[in-house]
């Protein structure tokens, strides 16, 4: 997609740093948080499709179907957001965020256990692999290059709201999904904190401790090399974060979706188009 200035009925969202890169693959646009591409993509897929996809992944808050949804203008809780990333970490299955796992009495008798039931698949495994390959780029060439979790593959996304009021980083491994939010209780701007700065540093410290003694595993990216070739060109494997040492109410369970493992890529759309057709339901 083309990264260049855009005007939507007088609204002119800008890239951070006011820099534009022209034609870019979606992997680079996602990794570098190119706002103009996000808005163009939302208009192409329609804001309604973006809202439906977010709800399918577990977001329960009301989302406004307008162009600015591309930049996160509808509010959600950190719990919802982290829960919505979980299907990318677990291979495509919905989760139900919860606080209490189990309750026992003084004698150890089990009084309650959160039901360990499968809520169904919400993303086809191939598209999980594609999204993981893309979001790994955030940690290698993108806004979270300072993230550090040696030995583990990780993927995620940073976010910074207008006037630096909110700074986010949600990132995951096969073991754990962790989200970090920084901001002021009164909504006042921070001192120029971005998602790629302090939230990434906090995430790295927490995740290094949480992964101590845990056997190393890879994110679900085992669907073959065809999608990797389409995203990165030339059949080369996608960069892995293993190589990057530089750095209230519970939501409704999403309805399961049918997988489409035999669906071919649309002609002329490339792998970017193929992913969009199926993740967002464009036909």
mmCIF file of N, CA, C and O in Angstrom, residues 48-82:
data_model
loop_
_atom_site.group_PDB
_atom_site.id
_atom_site.type_symbol
_atom_site.label_atom_id
_atom_site.label_comp_id
_atom_site.label_asym_id
_atom_site.label_seq_id
_atom_site.Cartn_x
_atom_site.Cartn_y
_atom_site.Cartn_z
ATOM 1 N N UNK A 48 -16.564 -1.213 9.251
ATOM 2 C CA UNK A 48 -17.434 -2.252 9.805
ATOM 3 C C UNK A 48 -16.712 -3.591 9.883
ATOM 4 O O UNK A 48 -16.875 -4.348 10.853
ATOM 5 N N UNK A 49 -15.918 -3.913 8.861
ATOM 6 C CA UNK A 49 -15.178 -5.178 8.869
ATOM 7 C C UNK A 49 -14.132 -5.197 9.970
ATOM 8 O O UNK A 49 -13.899 -6.226 10.602
ATOM 9 N N UNK A 50 -13.495 -4.045 10.214
ATOM 10 C CA UNK A 50 -12.504 -3.952 11.286
ATOM 11 C C UNK A 50 -13.170 -4.194 12.637
ATOM 12 O O UNK A 50 -12.659 -4.938 13.478
ATOM 13 N N UNK A 51 -14.350 -3.579 12.843
ATOM 14 C CA UNK A 51 -15.073 -3.749 14.107
ATOM 15 C C UNK A 51 -15.494 -5.202 14.288
ATOM 16 O O UNK A 51 -15.342 -5.777 15.378
ATOM 17 N N UNK A 52 -16.024 -5.820 13.239
ATOM 18 C CA UNK A 52 -16.436 -7.224 13.341
ATOM 19 C C UNK A 52 -15.262 -8.125 13.689
ATOM 20 O O UNK A 52 -15.378 -9.051 14.500
ATOM 21 N N UNK A 53 -14.108 -7.867 13.083
ATOM 22 C CA UNK A 53 -12.925 -8.684 13.357
ATOM 23 C C UNK A 53 -12.466 -8.514 14.797
ATOM 24 O O UNK A 53 -12.128 -9.490 15.473
ATOM 25 N N UNK A 54 -12.464 -7.276 15.291
ATOM 26 C CA UNK A 54 -12.060 -7.021 16.677
ATOM 27 C C UNK A 54 -12.988 -7.736 17.644
ATOM 28 O O UNK A 54 -12.538 -8.363 18.619
ATOM 29 N N UNK A 55 -14.298 -7.691 17.391
ATOM 30 C CA UNK A 55 -15.248 -8.385 18.266
ATOM 31 C C UNK A 55 -15.066 -9.896 18.183
ATOM 32 O O UNK A 55 -15.208 -10.604 19.186
ATOM 33 N N UNK A 56 -14.755 -10.409 17.003
ATOM 34 C CA UNK A 56 -14.526 -11.848 16.868
ATOM 35 C C UNK A 56 -13.329 -12.303 17.689
ATOM 36 O O UNK A 56 -13.305 -13.405 18.230
ATOM 37 N N UNK A 57 -12.334 -11.438 17.805
ATOM 38 C CA UNK A 57 -11.134 -11.785 18.564
ATOM 39 C C UNK A 57 -11.308 -11.585 20.061
ATOM 40 O O UNK A 57 -10.424 -11.958 20.825
ATOM 41 N N UNK A 58 -12.442 -10.985 20.495
ATOM 42 C CA UNK A 58 -12.699 -10.894 21.931
ATOM 43 C C UNK A 58 -12.938 -9.518 22.483
ATOM 44 O O UNK A 58 -13.213 -9.373 23.677
ATOM 45 N N UNK A 59 -12.822 -8.467 21.661
ATOM 46 C CA UNK A 59 -13.122 -7.123 22.149
ATOM 47 C C UNK A 59 -14.623 -7.003 22.374
ATOM 48 O O UNK A 59 -15.417 -7.307 21.480
ATOM 49 N N UNK A 60 -15.023 -6.583 23.564
ATOM 50 C CA UNK A 60 -16.440 -6.473 23.895
ATOM 51 C C UNK A 60 -16.931 -5.031 23.942
ATOM 52 O O UNK A 60 -18.129 -4.779 23.875
ATOM 53 N N UNK A 61 -16.043 -4.078 24.068
ATOM 54 C CA UNK A 61 -16.445 -2.668 24.140
ATOM 55 C C UNK A 61 -17.053 -2.204 22.826
ATOM 56 O O UNK A 61 -16.782 -2.771 21.758
ATOM 57 N N UNK A 62 -17.850 -1.150 22.893
ATOM 58 C CA UNK A 62 -18.451 -0.572 21.701
ATOM 59 C C UNK A 62 -17.360 0.111 20.873
ATOM 60 O O UNK A 62 -16.578 0.908 21.389
ATOM 61 N N UNK A 63 -17.305 -0.215 19.602
ATOM 62 C CA UNK A 63 -16.341 0.374 18.688
ATOM 63 C C UNK A 63 -17.087 1.146 17.606
ATOM 64 O O UNK A 63 -18.041 0.636 17.021
ATOM 65 N N UNK A 64 -16.656 2.358 17.351
ATOM 66 C CA UNK A 64 -17.310 3.183 16.344
ATOM 67 C C UNK A 64 -16.745 2.856 14.955
ATOM 68 O O UNK A 64 -15.545 2.935 14.734
ATOM 69 N N UNK A 65 -17.621 2.492 14.006
ATOM 70 C CA UNK A 65 -17.141 2.111 12.679
ATOM 71 C C UNK A 65 -16.858 3.313 11.782
ATOM 72 O O UNK A 65 -17.594 3.618 10.843
ATOM 73 N N UNK A 66 -15.797 4.024 12.080
ATOM 74 C CA UNK A 66 -15.398 5.151 11.244
ATOM 75 C C UNK A 66 -13.929 5.012 10.869
ATOM 76 O O UNK A 66 -13.241 4.114 11.355
ATOM 77 N N UNK A 67 -13.457 5.897 10.022
ATOM 78 C CA UNK A 67 -12.087 5.776 9.505
ATOM 79 C C UNK A 67 -11.042 5.812 10.607
ATOM 80 O O UNK A 67 -10.006 5.146 10.524
ATOM 81 N N UNK A 68 -11.314 6.583 11.672
ATOM 82 C CA UNK A 68 -10.310 6.723 12.724
ATOM 83 C C UNK A 68 -10.167 5.488 13.594
ATOM 84 O O UNK A 68 -9.249 5.423 14.420
ATOM 85 N N UNK A 69 -11.044 4.491 13.419
ATOM 86 C CA UNK A 69 -10.867 3.232 14.148
ATOM 87 C C UNK A 69 -9.523 2.612 13.802
ATOM 88 O O UNK A 69 -8.949 1.845 14.573
ATOM 89 N N UNK A 70 -8.986 2.970 12.639
ATOM 90 C CA UNK A 70 -7.680 2.477 12.214
ATOM 91 C C UNK A 70 -6.581 2.849 13.201
ATOM 92 O O UNK A 70 -5.587 2.125 13.351
ATOM 93 N N UNK A 71 -6.767 3.976 13.901
ATOM 94 C CA UNK A 71 -5.745 4.466 14.824
ATOM 95 C C UNK A 71 -6.162 4.297 16.277
ATOM 96 O O UNK A 71 -5.553 4.867 17.175
ATOM 97 N N UNK A 72 -7.216 3.498 16.520
ATOM 98 C CA UNK A 72 -7.573 3.161 17.891
ATOM 99 C C UNK A 72 -8.332 4.226 18.635
ATOM 100 O O UNK A 72 -8.119 4.413 19.835
ATOM 101 N N UNK A 73 -9.242 4.939 17.965
ATOM 102 C CA UNK A 73 -9.948 6.033 18.629
ATOM 103 C C UNK A 73 -11.091 5.555 19.517
ATOM 104 O O UNK A 73 -11.622 6.340 20.298
ATOM 105 N N UNK A 74 -11.512 4.304 19.401
ATOM 106 C CA UNK A 74 -12.505 3.755 20.330
ATOM 107 C C UNK A 74 -11.772 3.110 21.500
ATOM 108 O O UNK A 74 -10.798 2.374 21.300
ATOM 109 N N UNK A 75 -12.248 3.379 22.720
ATOM 110 C CA UNK A 75 -11.530 2.924 23.902
ATOM 111 C C UNK A 75 -11.851 1.470 24.250
ATOM 112 O O UNK A 75 -13.001 1.044 24.165
ATOM 113 N N UNK A 76 -10.827 0.734 24.628
ATOM 114 C CA UNK A 76 -10.985 -0.620 25.161
ATOM 115 C C UNK A 76 -10.095 -0.735 26.396
ATOM 116 O O UNK A 76 -9.182 0.062 26.588
ATOM 117 N N UNK A 77 -10.370 -1.737 27.229
ATOM 118 C CA UNK A 77 -9.561 -1.928 28.426
ATOM 119 C C UNK A 77 -8.297 -2.702 28.089
ATOM 120 O O UNK A 77 -8.253 -3.449 27.101
ATOM 121 N N UNK A 78 -7.247 -2.566 28.901
ATOM 122 C CA UNK A 78 -6.045 -3.382 28.687
ATOM 123 C C UNK A 78 -6.358 -4.873 28.710
ATOM 124 O O UNK A 78 -5.762 -5.637 27.943
ATOM 125 N N UNK A 79 -7.301 -5.297 29.572
ATOM 126 C CA UNK A 79 -7.652 -6.717 29.641
ATOM 127 C C UNK A 79 -8.227 -7.204 28.314
ATOM 128 O O UNK A 79 -7.860 -8.274 27.819
ATOM 129 N N UNK A 80 -9.132 -6.413 27.736
ATOM 130 C CA UNK A 80 -9.701 -6.786 26.433
ATOM 131 C C UNK A 80 -8.619 -6.873 25.359
ATOM 132 O O UNK A 80 -8.590 -7.814 24.564
ATOM 133 N N UNK A 81 -7.762 -5.881 25.342
ATOM 134 C CA UNK A 81 -6.758 -5.814 24.287
ATOM 135 C C UNK A 81 -5.796 -6.992 24.357
ATOM 136 O O UNK A 81 -5.486 -7.630 23.342
ATOM 137 N N UNK A 82 -5.340 -7.291 25.568
ATOM 138 C CA UNK A 82 -4.421 -8.418 25.728
ATOM 139 C C UNK A 82 -5.123 -9.734 25.363
ATOM 140 O O UNK A 82 -4.549 -10.596 24.688
#
